[in-house]
Coordinates of C-alpha atoms and ligand atoms in Angstrom, one line a residue:
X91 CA 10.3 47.0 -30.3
X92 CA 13.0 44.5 -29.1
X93 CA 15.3 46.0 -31.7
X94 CA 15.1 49.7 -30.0
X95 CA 15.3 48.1 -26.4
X96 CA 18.9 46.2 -27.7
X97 CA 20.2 49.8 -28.8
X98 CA 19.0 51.5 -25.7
X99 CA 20.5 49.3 -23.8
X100 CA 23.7 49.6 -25.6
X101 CA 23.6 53.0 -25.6
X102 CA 23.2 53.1 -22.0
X103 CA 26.3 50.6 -21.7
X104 CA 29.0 52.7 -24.1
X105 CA 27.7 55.6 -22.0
X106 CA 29.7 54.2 -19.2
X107 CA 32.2 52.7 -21.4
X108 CA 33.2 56.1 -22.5
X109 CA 33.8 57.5 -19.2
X110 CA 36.4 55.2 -19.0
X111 CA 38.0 56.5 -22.6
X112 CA 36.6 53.8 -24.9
X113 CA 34.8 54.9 -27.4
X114 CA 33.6 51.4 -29.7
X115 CA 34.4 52.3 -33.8
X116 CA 32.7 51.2 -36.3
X117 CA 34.1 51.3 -39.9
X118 CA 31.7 50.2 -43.2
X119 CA 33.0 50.1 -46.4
X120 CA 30.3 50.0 -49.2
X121 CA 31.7 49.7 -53.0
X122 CA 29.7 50.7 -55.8
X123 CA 26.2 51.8 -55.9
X124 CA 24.2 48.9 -55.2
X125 CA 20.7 51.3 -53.6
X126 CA 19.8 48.3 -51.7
X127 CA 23.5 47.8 -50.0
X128 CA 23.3 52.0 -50.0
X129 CA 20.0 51.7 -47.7
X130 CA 21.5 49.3 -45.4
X131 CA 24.7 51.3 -45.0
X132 CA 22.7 54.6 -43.8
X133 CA 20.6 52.3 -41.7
X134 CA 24.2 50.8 -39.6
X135 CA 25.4 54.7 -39.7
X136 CA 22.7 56.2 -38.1
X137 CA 22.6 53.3 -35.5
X138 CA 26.0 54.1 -35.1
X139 CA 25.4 58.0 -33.9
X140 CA 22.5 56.8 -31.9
X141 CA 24.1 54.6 -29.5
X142 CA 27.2 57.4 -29.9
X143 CA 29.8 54.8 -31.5
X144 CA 32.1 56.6 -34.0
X145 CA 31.6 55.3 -36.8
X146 CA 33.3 56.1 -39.8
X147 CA 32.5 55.5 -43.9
X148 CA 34.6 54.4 -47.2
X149 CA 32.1 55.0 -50.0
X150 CA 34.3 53.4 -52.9
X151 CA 33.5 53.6 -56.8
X152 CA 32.4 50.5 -58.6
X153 CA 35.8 49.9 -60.3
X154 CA 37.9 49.7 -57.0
X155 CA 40.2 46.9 -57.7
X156 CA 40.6 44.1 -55.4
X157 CA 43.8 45.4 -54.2
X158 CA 42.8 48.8 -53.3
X159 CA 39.9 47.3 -51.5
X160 CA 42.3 44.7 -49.1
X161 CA 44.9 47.7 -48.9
X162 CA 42.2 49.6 -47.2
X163 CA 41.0 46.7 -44.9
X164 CA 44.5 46.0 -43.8
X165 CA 45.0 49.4 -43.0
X166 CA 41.9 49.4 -40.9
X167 CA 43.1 46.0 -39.2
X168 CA 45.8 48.4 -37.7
X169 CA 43.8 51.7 -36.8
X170 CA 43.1 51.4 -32.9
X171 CA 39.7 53.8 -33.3
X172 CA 38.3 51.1 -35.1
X173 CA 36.8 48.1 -33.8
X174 CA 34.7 46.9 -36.3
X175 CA 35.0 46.3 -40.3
X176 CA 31.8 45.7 -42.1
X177 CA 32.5 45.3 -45.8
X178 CA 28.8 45.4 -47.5
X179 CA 28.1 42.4 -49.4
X180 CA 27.2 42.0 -52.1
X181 CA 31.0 43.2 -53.8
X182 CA 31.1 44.1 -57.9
X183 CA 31.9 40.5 -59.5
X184 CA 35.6 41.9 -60.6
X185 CA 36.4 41.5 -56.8
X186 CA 36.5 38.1 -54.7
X187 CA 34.5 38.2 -52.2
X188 CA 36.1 35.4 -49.9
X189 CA 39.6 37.1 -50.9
X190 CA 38.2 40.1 -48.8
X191 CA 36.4 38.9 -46.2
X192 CA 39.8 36.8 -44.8
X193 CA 41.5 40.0 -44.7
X194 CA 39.5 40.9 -41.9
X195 CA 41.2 40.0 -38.6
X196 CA 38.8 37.8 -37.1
X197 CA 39.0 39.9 -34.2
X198 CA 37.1 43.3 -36.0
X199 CA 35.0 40.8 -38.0
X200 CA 31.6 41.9 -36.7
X201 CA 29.7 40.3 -39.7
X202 CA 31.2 36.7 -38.2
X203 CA 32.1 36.0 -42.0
X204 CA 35.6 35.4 -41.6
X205 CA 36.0 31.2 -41.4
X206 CA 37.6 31.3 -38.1
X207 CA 34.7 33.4 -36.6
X208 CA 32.4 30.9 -39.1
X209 CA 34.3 27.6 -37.7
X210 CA 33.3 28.8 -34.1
X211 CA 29.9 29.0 -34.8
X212 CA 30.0 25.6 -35.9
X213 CA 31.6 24.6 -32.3
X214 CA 29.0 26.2 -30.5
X215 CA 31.8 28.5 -28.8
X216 CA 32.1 31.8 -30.8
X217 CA 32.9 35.6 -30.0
X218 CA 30.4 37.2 -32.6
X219 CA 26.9 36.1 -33.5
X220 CA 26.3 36.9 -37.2
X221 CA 24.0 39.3 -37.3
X222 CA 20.9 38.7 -39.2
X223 CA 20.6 35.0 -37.4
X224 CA 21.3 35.6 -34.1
X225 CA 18.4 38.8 -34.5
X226 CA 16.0 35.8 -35.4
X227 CA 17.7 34.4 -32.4
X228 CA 16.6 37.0 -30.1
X229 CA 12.9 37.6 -31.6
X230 CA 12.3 33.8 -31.4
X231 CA 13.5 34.1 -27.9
X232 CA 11.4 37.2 -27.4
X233 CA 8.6 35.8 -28.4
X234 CA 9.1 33.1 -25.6
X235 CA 8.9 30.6 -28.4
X236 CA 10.8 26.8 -27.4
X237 CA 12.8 25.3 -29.9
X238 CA 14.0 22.0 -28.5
X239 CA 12.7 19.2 -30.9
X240 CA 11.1 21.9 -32.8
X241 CA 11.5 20.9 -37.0
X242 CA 12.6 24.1 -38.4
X243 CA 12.9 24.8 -41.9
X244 CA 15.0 27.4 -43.7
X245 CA 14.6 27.9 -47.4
X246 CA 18.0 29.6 -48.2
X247 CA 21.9 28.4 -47.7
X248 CA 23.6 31.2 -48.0
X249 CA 26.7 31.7 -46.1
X250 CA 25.2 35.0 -44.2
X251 CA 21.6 33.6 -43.6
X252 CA 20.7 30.2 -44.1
X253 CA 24.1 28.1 -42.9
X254 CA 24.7 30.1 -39.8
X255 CA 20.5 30.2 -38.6
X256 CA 20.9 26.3 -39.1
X257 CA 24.0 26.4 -36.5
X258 CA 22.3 28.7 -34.1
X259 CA 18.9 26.5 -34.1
X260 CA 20.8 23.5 -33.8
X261 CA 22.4 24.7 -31.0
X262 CA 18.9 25.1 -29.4
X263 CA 18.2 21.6 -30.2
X264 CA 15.7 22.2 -33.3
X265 CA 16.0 19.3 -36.1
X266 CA 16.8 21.7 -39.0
X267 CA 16.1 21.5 -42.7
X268 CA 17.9 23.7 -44.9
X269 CA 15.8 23.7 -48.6
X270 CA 17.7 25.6 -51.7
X271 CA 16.8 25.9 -55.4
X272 CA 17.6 22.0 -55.9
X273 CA 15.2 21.1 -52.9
X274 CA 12.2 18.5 -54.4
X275 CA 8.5 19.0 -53.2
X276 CA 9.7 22.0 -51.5
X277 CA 5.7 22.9 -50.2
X278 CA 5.8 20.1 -48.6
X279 CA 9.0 20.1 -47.0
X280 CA 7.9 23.7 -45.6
X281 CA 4.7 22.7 -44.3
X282 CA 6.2 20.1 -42.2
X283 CA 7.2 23.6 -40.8
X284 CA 7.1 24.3 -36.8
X285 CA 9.3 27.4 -37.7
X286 CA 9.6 28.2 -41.2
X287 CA 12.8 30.6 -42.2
X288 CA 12.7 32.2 -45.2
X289 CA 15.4 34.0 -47.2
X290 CA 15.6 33.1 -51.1
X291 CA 14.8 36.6 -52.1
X292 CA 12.5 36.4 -54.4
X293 CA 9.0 38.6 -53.3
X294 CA 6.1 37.1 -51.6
X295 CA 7.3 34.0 -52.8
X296 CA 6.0 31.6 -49.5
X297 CA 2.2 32.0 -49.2
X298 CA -0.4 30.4 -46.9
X299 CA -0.1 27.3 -49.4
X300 CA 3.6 26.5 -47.5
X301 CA 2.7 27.2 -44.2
X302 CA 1.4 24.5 -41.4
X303 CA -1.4 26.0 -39.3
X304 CA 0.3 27.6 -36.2
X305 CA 3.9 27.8 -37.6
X306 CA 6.3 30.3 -36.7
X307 CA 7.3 32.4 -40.0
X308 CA 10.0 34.7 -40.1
X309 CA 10.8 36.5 -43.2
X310 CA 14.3 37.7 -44.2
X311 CA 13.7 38.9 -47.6
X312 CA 13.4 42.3 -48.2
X313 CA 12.5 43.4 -52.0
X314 CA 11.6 46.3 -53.6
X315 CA 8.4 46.0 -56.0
X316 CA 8.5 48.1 -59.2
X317 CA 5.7 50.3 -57.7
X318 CA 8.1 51.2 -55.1
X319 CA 6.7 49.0 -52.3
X320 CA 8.8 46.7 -49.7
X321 CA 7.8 43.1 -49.5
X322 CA 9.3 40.2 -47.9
X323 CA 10.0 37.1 -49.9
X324 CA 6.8 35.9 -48.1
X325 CA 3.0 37.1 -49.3
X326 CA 2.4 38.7 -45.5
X327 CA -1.5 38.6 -46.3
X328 CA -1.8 35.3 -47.4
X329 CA 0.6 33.7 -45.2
X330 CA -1.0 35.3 -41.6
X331 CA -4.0 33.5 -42.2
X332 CA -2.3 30.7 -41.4
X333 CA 0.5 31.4 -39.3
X334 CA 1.2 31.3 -35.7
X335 CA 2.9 34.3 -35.4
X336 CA 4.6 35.9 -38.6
X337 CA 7.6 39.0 -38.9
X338 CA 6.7 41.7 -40.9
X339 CA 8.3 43.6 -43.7
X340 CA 9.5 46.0 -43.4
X341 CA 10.4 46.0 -39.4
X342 CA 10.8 42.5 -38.8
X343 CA 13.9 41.3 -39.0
X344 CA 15.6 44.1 -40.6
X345 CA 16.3 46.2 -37.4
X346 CA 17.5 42.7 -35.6
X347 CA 20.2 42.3 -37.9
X348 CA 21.2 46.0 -37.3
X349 CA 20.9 45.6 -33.1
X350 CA 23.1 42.7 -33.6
X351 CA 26.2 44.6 -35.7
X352 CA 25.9 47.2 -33.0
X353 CA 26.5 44.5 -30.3
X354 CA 29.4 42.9 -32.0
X355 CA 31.0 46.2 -32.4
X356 CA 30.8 46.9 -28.4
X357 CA 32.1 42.8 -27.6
X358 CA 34.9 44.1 -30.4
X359 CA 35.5 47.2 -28.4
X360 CA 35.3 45.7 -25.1
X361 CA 37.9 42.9 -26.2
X362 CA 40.4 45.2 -26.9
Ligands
GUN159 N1 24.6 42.1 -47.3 C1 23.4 41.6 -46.9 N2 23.4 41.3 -45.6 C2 24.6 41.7 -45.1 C3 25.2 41.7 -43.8 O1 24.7 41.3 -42.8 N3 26.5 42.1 -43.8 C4 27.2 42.6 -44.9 N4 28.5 43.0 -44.7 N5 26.7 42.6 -46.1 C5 25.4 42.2 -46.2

């Protein structure tokens, strides 16, 4: 899996790092008990003691104000064994999120949410990739897959999928479509598809019905079924019949976005 060859690699790379007394320090904060954020928290920890970053945790009750919460990021902006701050989104609604995200120095934002690290994206000339695009980035690249000229659609503008994947394709020279809930004839839109991105979270939403024959589909959703069961917001059965090549879920893009924080976090390390 390309995900477990990024961490190897890292791992390999803060072996030697640590010989020379840097040890890269990761610090989540995760407010509430949200089981999906939960999950995803556990999943960046235990990528964290694999690659052997120190990584530390600030599990915070649901009525945390939005004061205690920047007190704690500011103090974290100052503590030299930590390079990264990951503030799991999505917050309670009693605290802003934008508030928190530009206390963050940009220089320990390893989610690229802060608008200075956003802005640079937009230039073309950034220090961190956000995560879950620039994974996409690297399987579409894996996958030896050329984007230049390629239409590519994303279904989703949100400010940590869907705006940032349409910088990073852009960049590649892709003519990009961003669809949302307001989008009209939005089958059709996606079936002018040469890579179709999907992230609306809603399950199994996209079936074979909005795919062109041979498209590229990568799924970002991940939802949990009231049976217990995982599913993307695309309908995997439906939608392989038709696809080029397709990313499963779970195990798609999931682990990308993961193999990403963890290089941000050694660039943050490395920078200081
Ligand atoms: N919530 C969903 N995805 C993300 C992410 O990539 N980073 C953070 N901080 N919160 C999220």
């Amino acid at each position: 899996m390309v995900s477990q060859r990024i961490k190897d690699q890292l791992k390999e790379e803060t072996a030697k790092i640590k010989a020379q007394g840097i040890i890269p320090g990761l610090a989540v904060i995760i407010v509430g008990n949200n089981p999906a954020s939960r999950s995803y928290v556990n999943s960046k920890k235990k990528a964290c003691e694999l690659i052997g970053y120190y990584s530390r945790e600030y599990a915070l009750p649901e009525e945390t104000t939005e004061e205690e919460l920047k007190a704690l990021v500011q103090e974290l902006n100052q503590d030299d064994q930590i390079h990264g701050i990951l503030v799991q989104l999505p917050l309670p609604k009693h605290i802003n999120e934008e508030m928190v995200i530009n206390t963050i120095i940009p220089e320990k934002d390893v989610d690229a949410f802060h608008p200075a690290n956003v802005g640079k994206i937009m230039i073309g000339n950034f220090d961190f990739l956000p995560c879950t695009p620039a994974g996409i980035m690297e399987l579409i690249k894996e996958s030896e897959i050329d984007l230049e000229g390629k239409h590519c659609v994303i279904i989703g503008r949100s400010n940590i999928v869907g705006k940032p994947m349409s910088m990073l394709l852009l960049h590649k020279n892709a003519t990009v479509t961003i669809c949302h809930s307001k989008t009209k004839n939005l089958k059709e839109v996606c079936k002018e598809a040469d890579v179709l991105v999907v992230a609306v979270g809603r399950p199994q939403m996209v079936d074979a019905s909005y795919i062109k024959e041979g498209a590229v589909v990568i799924d970002v959703g991940i939802n949990r079924l009231s049976d217990g069961r995982l599913v993307g917001d695309v309908d995997f059965d439906s939608a392989e019949k038709v696809a080029g090549a397709i990313t499963p879920v779970p195990g798609g893009v999931g682990p990308m976005t993961i193999a990403t924080l963890m290089k941000n976090t050694l660039t943050a390390a490395l920078k200081k």
